[in-house]
Short mmCIF file of C-alpha atoms and ligand atoms in Angstrom, two decimals:
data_model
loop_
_atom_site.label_atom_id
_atom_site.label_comp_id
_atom_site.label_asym_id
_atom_site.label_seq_id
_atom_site.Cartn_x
_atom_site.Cartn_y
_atom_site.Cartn_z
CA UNK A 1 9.66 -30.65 16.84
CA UNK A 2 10.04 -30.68 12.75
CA UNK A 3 13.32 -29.34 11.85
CA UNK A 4 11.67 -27.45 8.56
CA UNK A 5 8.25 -26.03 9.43
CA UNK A 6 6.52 -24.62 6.48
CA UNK A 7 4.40 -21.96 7.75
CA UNK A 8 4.01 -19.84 10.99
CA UNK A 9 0.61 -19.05 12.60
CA UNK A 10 -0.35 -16.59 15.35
CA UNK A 11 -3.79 -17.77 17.52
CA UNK A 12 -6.49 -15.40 17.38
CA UNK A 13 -5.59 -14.25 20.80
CA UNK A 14 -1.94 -13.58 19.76
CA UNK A 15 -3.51 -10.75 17.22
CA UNK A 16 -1.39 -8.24 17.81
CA UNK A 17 -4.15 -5.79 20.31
CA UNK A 18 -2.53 -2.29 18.72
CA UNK A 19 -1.03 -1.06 15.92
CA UNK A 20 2.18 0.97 16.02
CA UNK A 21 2.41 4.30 14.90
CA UNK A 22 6.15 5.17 14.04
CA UNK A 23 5.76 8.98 13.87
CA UNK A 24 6.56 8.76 18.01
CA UNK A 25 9.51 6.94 17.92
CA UNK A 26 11.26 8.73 14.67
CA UNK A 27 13.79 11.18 16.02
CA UNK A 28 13.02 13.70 13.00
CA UNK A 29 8.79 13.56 12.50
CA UNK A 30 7.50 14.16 9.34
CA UNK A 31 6.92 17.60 8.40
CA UNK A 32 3.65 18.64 8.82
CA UNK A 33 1.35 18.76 5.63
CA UNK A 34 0.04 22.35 4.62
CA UNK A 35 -3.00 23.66 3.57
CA UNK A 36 -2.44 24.98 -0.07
CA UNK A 37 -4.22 28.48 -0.18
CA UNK A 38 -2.37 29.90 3.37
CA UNK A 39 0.59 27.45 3.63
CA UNK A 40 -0.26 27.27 7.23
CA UNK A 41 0.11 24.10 8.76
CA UNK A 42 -2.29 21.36 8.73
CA UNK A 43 -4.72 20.68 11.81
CA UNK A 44 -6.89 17.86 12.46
CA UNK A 45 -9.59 20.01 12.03
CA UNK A 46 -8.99 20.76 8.72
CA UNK A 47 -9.17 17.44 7.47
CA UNK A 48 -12.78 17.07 8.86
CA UNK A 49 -15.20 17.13 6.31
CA UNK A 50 -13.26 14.86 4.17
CA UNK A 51 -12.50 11.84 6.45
CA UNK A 52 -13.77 10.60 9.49
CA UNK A 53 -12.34 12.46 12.88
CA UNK A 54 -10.64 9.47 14.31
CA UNK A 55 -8.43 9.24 11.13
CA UNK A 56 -7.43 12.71 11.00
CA UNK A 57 -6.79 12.71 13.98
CA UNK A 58 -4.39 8.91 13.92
CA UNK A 59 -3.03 11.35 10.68
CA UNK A 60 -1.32 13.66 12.42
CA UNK A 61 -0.40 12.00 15.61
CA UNK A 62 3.24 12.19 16.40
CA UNK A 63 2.71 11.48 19.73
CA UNK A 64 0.98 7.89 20.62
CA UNK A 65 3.06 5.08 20.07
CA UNK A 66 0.72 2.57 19.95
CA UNK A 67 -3.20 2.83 18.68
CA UNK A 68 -5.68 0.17 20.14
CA UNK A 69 -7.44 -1.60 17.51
CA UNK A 70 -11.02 -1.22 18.04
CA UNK A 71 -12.65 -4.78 19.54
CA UNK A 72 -15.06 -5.12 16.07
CA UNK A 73 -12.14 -4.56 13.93
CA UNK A 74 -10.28 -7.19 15.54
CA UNK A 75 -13.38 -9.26 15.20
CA UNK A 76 -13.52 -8.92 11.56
CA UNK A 77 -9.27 -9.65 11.41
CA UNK A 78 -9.94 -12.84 12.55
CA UNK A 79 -11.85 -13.60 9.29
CA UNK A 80 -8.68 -14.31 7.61
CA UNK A 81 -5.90 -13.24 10.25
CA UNK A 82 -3.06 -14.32 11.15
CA UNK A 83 -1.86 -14.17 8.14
CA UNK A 84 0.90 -17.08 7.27
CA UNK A 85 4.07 -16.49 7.70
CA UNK A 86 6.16 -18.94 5.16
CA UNK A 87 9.44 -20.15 4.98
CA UNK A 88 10.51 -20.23 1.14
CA UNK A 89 12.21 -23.29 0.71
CA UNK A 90 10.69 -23.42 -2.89
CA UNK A 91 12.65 -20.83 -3.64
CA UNK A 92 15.98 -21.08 -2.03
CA UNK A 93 16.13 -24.06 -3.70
CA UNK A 94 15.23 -22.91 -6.82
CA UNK A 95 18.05 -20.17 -6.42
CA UNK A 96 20.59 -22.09 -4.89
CA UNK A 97 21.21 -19.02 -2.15
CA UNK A 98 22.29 -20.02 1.20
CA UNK A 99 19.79 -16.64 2.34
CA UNK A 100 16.84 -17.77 4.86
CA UNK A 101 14.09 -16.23 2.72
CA UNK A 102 10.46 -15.88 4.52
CA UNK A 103 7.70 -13.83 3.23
CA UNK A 104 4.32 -12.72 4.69
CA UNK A 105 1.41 -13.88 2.62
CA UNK A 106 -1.64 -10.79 2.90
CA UNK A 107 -3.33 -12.75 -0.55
CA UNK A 108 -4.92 -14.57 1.77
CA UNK A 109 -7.57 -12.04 2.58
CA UNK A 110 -10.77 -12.28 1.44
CA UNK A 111 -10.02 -9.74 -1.56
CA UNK A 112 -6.70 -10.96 -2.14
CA UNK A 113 -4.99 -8.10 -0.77
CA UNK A 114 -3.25 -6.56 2.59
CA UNK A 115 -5.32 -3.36 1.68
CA UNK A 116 -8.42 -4.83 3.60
CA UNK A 117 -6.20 -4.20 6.70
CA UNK A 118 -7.05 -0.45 6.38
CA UNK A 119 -10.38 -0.72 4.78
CA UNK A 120 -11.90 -2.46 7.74
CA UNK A 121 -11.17 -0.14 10.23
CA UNK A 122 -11.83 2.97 7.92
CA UNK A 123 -15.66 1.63 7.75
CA UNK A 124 -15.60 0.64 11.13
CA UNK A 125 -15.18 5.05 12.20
CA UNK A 126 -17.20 6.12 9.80
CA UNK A 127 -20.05 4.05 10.88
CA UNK A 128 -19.27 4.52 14.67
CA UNK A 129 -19.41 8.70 13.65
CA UNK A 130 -22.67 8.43 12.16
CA UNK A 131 -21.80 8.33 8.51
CA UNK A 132 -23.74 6.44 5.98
CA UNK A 133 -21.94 6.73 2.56
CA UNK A 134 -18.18 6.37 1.81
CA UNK A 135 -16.71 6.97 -1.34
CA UNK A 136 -13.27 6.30 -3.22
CA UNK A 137 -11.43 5.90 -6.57
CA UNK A 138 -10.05 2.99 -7.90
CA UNK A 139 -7.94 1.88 -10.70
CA UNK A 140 -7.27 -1.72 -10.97
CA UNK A 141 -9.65 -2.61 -8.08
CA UNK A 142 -7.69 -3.69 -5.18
CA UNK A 143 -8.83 -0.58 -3.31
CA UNK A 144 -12.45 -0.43 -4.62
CA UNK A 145 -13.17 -4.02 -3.69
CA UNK A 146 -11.42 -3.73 0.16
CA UNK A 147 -13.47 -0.60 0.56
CA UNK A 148 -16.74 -2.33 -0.72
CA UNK A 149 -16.54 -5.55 1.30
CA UNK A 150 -15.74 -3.17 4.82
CA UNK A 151 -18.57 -0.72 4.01
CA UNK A 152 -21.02 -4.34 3.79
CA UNK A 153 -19.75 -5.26 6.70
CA UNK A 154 -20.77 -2.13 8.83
CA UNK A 155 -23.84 -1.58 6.82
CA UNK A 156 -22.46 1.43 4.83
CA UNK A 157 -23.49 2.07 0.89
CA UNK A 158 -20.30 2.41 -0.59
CA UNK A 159 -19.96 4.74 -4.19
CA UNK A 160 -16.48 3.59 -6.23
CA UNK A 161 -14.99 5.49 -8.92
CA UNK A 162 -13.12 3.56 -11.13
CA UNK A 163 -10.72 4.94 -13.95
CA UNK A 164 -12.79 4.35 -17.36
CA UNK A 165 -10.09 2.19 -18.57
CA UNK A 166 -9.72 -0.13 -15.92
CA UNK A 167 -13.60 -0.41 -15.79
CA UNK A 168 -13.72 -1.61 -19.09
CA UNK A 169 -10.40 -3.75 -19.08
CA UNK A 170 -10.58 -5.39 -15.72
CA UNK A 171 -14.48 -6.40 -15.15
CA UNK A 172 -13.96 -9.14 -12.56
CA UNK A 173 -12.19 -6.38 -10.15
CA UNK A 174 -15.61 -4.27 -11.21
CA UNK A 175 -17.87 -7.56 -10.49
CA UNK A 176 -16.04 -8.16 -7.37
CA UNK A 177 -17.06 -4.77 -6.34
CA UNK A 178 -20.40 -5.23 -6.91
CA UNK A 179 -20.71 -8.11 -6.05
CA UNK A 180 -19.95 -6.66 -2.49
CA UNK A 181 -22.96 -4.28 -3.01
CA UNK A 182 -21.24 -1.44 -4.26
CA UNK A 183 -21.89 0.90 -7.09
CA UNK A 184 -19.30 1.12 -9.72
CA UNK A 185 -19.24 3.87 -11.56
CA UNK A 186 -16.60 4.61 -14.51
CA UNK A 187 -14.28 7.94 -14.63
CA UNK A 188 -15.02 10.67 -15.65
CA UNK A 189 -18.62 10.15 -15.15
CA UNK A 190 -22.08 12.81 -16.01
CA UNK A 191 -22.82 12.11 -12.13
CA UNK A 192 -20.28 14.84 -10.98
CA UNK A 193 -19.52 18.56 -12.01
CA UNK A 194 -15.71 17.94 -12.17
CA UNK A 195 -16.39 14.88 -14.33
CA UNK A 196 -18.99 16.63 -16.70
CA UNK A 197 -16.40 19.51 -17.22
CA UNK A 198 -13.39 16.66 -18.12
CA UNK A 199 -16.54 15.10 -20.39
CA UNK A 200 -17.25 18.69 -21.83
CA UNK A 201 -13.72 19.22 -22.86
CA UNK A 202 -12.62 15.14 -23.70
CA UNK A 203 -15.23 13.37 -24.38
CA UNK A 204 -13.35 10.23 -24.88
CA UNK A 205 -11.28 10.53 -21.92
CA UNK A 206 -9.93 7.25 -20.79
CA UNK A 207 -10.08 8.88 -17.12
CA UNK A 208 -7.13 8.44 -14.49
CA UNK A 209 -6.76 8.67 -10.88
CA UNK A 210 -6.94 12.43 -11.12
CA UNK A 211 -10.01 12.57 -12.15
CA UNK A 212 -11.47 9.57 -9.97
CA UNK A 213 -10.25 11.66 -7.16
CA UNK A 214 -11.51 14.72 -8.36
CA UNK A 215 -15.25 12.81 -8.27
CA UNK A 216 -15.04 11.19 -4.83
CA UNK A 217 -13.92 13.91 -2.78
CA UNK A 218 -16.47 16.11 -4.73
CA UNK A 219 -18.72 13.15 -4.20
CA UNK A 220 -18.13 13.29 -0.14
CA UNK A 221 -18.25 16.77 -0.02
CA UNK A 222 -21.89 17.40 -1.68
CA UNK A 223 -23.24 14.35 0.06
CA UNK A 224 -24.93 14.39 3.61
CA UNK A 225 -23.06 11.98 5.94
CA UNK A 226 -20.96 10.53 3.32
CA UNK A 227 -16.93 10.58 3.86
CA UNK A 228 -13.78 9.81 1.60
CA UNK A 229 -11.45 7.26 1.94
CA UNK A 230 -7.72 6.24 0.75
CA UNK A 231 -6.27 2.88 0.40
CA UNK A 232 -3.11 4.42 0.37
CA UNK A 233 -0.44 7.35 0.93
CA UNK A 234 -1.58 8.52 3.97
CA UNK A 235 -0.11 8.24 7.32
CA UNK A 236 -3.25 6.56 9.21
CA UNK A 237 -3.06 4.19 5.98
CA UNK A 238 0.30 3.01 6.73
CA UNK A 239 -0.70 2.49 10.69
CA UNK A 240 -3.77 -0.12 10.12
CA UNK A 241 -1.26 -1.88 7.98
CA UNK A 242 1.95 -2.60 10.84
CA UNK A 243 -0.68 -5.55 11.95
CA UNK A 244 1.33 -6.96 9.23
CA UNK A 245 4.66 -6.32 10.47
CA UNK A 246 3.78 -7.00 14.20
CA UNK A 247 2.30 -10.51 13.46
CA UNK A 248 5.24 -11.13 11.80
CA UNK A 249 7.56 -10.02 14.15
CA UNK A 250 5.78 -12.90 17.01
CA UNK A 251 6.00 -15.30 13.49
CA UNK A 252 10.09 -14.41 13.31
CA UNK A 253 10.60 -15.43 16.97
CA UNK A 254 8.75 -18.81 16.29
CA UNK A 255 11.06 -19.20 13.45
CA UNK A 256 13.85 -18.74 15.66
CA UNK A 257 15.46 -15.62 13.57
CA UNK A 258 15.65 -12.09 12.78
CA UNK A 259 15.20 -10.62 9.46
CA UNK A 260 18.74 -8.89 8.60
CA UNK A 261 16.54 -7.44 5.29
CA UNK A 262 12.95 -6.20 4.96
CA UNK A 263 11.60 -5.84 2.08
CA UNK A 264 8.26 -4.38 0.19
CA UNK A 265 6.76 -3.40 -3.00
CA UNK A 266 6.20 0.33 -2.91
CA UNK A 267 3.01 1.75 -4.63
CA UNK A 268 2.15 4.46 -2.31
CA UNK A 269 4.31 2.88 0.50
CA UNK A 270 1.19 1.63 3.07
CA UNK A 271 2.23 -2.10 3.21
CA UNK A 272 6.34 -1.56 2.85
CA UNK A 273 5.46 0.59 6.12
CA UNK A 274 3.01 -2.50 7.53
CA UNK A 275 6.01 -5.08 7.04
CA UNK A 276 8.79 -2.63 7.86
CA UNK A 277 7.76 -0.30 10.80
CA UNK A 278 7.43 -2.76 13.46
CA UNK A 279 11.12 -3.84 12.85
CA UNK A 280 12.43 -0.32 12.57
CA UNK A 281 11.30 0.29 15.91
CA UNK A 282 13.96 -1.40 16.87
CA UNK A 283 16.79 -0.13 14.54
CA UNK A 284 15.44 3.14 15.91
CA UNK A 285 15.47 2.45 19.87
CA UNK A 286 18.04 -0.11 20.07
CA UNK A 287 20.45 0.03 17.37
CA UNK A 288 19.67 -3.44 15.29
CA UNK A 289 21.50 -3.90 12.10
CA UNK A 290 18.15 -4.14 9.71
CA UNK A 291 18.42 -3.12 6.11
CA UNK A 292 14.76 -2.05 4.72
CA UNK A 293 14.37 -2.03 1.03
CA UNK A 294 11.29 -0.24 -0.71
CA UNK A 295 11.11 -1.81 -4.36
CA UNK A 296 9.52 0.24 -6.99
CA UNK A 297 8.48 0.10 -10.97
CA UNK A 298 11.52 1.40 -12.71
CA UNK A 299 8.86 3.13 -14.87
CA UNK A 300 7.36 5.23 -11.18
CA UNK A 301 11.00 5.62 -9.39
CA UNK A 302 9.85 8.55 -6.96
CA UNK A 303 12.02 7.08 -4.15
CA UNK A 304 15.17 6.65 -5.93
CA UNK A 305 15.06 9.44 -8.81
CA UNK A 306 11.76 11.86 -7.62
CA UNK A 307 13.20 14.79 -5.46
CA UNK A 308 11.81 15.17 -1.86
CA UNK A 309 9.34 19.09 -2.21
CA UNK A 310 6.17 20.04 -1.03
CA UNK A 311 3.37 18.41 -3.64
CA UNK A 312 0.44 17.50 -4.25
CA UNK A 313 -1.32 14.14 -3.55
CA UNK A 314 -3.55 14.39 -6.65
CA UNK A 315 -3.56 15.17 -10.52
CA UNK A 316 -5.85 18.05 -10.07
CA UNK A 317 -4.16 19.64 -6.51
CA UNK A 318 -7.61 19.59 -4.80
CA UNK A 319 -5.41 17.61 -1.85
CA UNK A 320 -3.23 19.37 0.58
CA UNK A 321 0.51 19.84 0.00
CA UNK A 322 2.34 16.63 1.34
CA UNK A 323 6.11 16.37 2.17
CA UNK A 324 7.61 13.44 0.39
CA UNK A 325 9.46 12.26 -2.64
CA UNK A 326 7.65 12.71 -5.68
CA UNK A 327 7.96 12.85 -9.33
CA UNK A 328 5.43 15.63 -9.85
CA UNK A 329 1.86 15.55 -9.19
CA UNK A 330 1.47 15.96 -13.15
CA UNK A 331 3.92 12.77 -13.62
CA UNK A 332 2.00 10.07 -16.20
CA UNK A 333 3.74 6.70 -15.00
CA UNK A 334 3.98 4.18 -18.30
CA UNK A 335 1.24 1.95 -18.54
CA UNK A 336 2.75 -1.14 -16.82
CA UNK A 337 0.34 -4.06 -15.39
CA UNK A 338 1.35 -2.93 -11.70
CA UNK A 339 -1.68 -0.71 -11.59
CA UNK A 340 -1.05 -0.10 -7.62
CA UNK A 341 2.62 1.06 -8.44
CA UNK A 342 1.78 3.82 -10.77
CA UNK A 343 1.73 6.87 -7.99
CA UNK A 344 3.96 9.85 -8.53
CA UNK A 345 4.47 10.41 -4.68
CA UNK A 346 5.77 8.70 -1.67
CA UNK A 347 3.31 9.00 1.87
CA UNK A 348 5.56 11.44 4.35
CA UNK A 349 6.48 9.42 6.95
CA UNK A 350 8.66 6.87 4.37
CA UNK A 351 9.48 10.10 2.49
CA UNK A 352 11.36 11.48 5.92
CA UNK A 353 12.67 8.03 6.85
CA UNK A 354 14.29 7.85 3.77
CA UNK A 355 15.79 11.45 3.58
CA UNK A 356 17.23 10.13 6.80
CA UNK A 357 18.67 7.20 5.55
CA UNK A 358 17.10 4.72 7.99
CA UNK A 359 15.54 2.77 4.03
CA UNK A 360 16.96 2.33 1.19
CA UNK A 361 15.03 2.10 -2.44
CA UNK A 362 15.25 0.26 -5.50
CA UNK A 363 13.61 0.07 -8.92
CA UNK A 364 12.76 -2.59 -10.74
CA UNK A 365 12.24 -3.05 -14.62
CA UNK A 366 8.98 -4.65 -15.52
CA UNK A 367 10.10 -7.51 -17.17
CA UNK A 368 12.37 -8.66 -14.63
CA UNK A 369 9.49 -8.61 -12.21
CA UNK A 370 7.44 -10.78 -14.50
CA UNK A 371 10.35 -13.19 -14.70
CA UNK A 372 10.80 -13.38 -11.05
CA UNK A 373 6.77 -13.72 -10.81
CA UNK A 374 7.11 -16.84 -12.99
CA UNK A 375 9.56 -18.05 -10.87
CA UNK A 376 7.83 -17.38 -7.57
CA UNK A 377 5.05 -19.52 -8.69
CA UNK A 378 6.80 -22.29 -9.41
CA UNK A 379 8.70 -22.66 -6.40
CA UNK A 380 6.43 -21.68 -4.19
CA UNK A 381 3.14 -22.46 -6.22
CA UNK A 382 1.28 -19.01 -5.65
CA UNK A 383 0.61 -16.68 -8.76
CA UNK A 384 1.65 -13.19 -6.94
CA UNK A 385 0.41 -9.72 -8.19
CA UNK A 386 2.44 -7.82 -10.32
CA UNK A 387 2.64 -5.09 -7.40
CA UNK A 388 4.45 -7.86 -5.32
CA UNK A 389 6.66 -9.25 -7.94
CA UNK A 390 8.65 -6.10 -7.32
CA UNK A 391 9.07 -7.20 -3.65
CA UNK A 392 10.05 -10.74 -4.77
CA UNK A 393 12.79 -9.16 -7.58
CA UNK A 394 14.36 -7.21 -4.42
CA UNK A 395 14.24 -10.12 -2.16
CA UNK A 396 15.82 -12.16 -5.26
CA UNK A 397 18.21 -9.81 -5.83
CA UNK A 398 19.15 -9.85 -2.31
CA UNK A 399 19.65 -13.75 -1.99
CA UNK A 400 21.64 -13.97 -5.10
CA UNK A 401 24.47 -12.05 -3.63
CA UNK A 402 24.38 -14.12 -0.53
CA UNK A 403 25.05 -16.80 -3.35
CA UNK A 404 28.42 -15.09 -4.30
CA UNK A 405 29.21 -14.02 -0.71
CA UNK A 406 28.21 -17.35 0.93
CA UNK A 407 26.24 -15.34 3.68
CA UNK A 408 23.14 -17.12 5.21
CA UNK A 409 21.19 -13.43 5.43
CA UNK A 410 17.49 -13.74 6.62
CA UNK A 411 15.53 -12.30 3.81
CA UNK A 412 11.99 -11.66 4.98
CA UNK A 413 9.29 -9.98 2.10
CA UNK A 414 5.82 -9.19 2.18
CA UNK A 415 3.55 -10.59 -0.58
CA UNK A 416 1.24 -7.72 -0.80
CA UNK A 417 -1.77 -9.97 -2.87
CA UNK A 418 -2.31 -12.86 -5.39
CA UNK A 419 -2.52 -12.34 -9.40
CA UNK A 420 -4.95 -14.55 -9.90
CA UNK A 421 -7.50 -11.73 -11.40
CA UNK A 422 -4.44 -10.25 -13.35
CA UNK A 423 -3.91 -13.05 -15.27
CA UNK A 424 -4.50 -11.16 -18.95
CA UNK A 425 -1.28 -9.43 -17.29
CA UNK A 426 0.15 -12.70 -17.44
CA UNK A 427 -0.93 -13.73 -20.60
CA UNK A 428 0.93 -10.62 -22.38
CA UNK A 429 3.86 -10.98 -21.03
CA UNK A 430 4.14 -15.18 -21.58
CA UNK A 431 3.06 -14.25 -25.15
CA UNK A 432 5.99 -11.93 -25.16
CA UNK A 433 4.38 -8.30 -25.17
CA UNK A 434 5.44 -6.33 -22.21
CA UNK A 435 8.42 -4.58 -22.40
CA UNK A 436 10.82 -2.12 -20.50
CA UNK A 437 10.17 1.40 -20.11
CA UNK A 438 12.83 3.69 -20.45
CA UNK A 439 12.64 6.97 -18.47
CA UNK A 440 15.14 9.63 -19.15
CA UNK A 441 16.10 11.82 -16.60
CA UNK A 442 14.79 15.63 -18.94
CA UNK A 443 11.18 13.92 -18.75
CA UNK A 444 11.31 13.34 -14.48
CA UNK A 445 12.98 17.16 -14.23
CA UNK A 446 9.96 18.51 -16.96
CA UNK A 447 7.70 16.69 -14.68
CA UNK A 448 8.97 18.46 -11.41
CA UNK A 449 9.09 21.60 -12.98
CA UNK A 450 13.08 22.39 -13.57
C1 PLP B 1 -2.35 -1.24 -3.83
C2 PLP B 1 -1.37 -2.34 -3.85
C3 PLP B 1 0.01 -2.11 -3.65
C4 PLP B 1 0.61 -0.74 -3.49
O1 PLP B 1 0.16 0.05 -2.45
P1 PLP B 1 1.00 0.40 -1.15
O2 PLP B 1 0.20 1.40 -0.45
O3 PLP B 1 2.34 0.92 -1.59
O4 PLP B 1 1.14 -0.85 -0.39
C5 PLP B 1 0.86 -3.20 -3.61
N1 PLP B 1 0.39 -4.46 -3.79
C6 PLP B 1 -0.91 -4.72 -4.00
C7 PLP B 1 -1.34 -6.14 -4.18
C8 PLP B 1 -1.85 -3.67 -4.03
O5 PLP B 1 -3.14 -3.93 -4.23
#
């Protein structure tokens, strides 16, 4: 047996056969999501004519520990599933920590990204309900380009709208996208009445998420057979994504430890809860010692300085009021190069777990997650996104004060996707042109409304 194995693989037929859905096990569930014009609680129902029925229903289900995977999705996980598991010696060495660090590498997926996790079996009910057409925003692309490649692979046309700034800034996210056979089109756009009334008013409007949302659901909802989807936020999000967790849960045991931190970038919070969830299971029902650390843009801090209210999901409220942690549904997050960070809101399940103090959050200046990007390449010779150089800073962090405490903690991290179509991020920040982003506390309590 090698004494320093690299990298940990599950065979196909150790794919984990369900994913886990936390909202059974935690001892306080979520509060429920309400509809905004009666304040009466959500029902599956409700959520109908935006997504497909199994999802709304997977939404709100607080009683079903585990969810079977449908058979095709599996299928279709095996394209680039398991995902490694890797041991970092790169970079304990580079640090000097006595810390085991391991991280879970989702940039192997065919878009570069764990957000395929949830895109594939998002297709997969829409096409098995009879739909035809799904539709989403995007900003940098991640999202769009999971979407596009799952609606190809179940024969779905899928319609992307992608903020007007990132269309014109990032094209190879907008050629990936079409490349998959979807159509791209920038936001606000002439091809919806919300975006002709933002067009009316601005017509330069660099567009946002708000108002790519505002065109997709209005998109879905004047369409025959044509449905919505999220890459993130939402509760049945955060399920599709535990394959992570639970793959590397069987990966830990081959390693022959336990991970005494978890940690994950936080954006909306769907792959912090696919790494973490799995492992709180067991905090929860048997009492393990596991710290779980969200890491966020210091610029977006929702977790560790938003305020936990009733809000909305979306610029323009057209979504339902969500319990979480949120800075505001008006909140405009800096422009940092973590496009997939810059969400004012935290999805309700992490919102509750961390009102009840079973995660803790930090936040992260930019700079010091460029830094630690640089350094995670190096050591470790992958270029990570700048979403999951927040995850690396926390699991740095972390190891460093095993350095000064001599403590050999297991460190695990999940590396959420590869940079290597944000390298003009790169580039400004090696030529020196990113900076911090200071945030003082009267512009977060404007933004909430105090
Ligand atoms: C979208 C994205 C994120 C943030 O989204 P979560 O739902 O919080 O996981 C993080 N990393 C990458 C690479 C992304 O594309």
């Amino acid at each position: 047996m090698s004494t320093k194995q690299k990298r940990f693989f599950l065979s196909e037929d150790d794919i984990p056969r369900y994913w886990y859905n936390i909202q059974a096990d935690m001892v306080n569930k979520p509060m429920a999501p309400l509809n905004p014009q009666t304040k009466e609680p959500l029902k599956p129902e409700d959520l109908y004519p935006l997504f497909a029925k199994e999802l709304c229903h997977q939404e709100l289900d607080q009683e079903n520990a585990w969810i079977e995977i449908p058979e095709p999705v599996r299928e279709y996980y095996k394209y680039w599933r398991s995902t490694p598991l890797v041991r970092a010696y790169g970079l304990e060495k580079a640090l000097g920590t006595p810390a085991h660090i391991y991280f879970k590498n989702e940039s192997v997926s065919p878009i570069g990204s764990h957000k395929l996790n949830s895109a594939i079996p998002q297709a997969y009910y829409c096409k098995q309900e009879g739909v035809t057409n799904v539709t989403t925003e995007t900003g940098a692309g991640q999202w769009g380009a999971a979407l596009s490649y799952a609606a190809k692979l179940f024969g779905l046309e899928a319609a992307v709208y992608q903020v007007k700034i990132s269309y014109e800034q990032k094209p190879y996210r907008r050629s990936i996208m079409q490349t998959f056979g979807a159509q791209v089109t920038p936001s606000p756009s002439m091809s919806t009445r919300a975006g002709k009334d933002i067009l009316t008013q601005t017509p330069n409007h660099q567009g946002s998420l708000g108002t790519a949302i505002s065109e997709a659901i209005e998109l879905a909802r004047t369409t025959p057979n044509c449905k919505y989807t999220l890459g993130s936020v939402l509760s049945h999000v955060s399920l599709h994504q535990t394959i992570i967790g639970l793959e590397a849960e069987k990966q830990m045991e081959m390693a022959g430890e336990y991970p005494d931190v978890v940690i994950g970038c936080f954006g909306g919070g769907s792959n912090f809860a696919g790494i973490s969830f799995p492992f709180m299971r067991h905090t929860i029902k048997e009492g393990r010692k596991t710290r779980f650390i969200a890491a966020e843009p210091a610029s977006c801090p929702k977790l560790t300085r938003g305020k936990f209210q009733y809000d909305f999901a979306d610029e323009a409220g057209y979504t339902p009021l969500l319990p979480m942690y949120t800075l505001g549904h008006k909140f405009a997050p800096a422009n940092i190069h973590a496009g997939g960070l810059r969400f004012h809101g935290a999805g309700v399940i992490v919102s509750q777990l961390l009102k009840d103090g079973l995660m803790e959050a930090v936040d992260i200046p930019q700079l010091e997650t460029f830094e630690t990007g640089c350094l995670f390449a190096q050591a470790e010779g992958i270029i990570p996104a700048p979403e999951s150089c927040h995850a690396i800073a926390a699991a740095v962090r972390e190891a460093k004060k095993c350095i000064e405490t001599g403590e050999e903690k297991i460190i695990l991290f999940n590396l959420s996707g590869h940079g290597l179509v944000d390298m003009a991020s790169y580039d400004q920040y090696l030529a020196g042109n990113l900076m911090n982003y200071d945030l003082p506390d009267e512009v977060i309590a404007k933004s909430l409304g105090e």
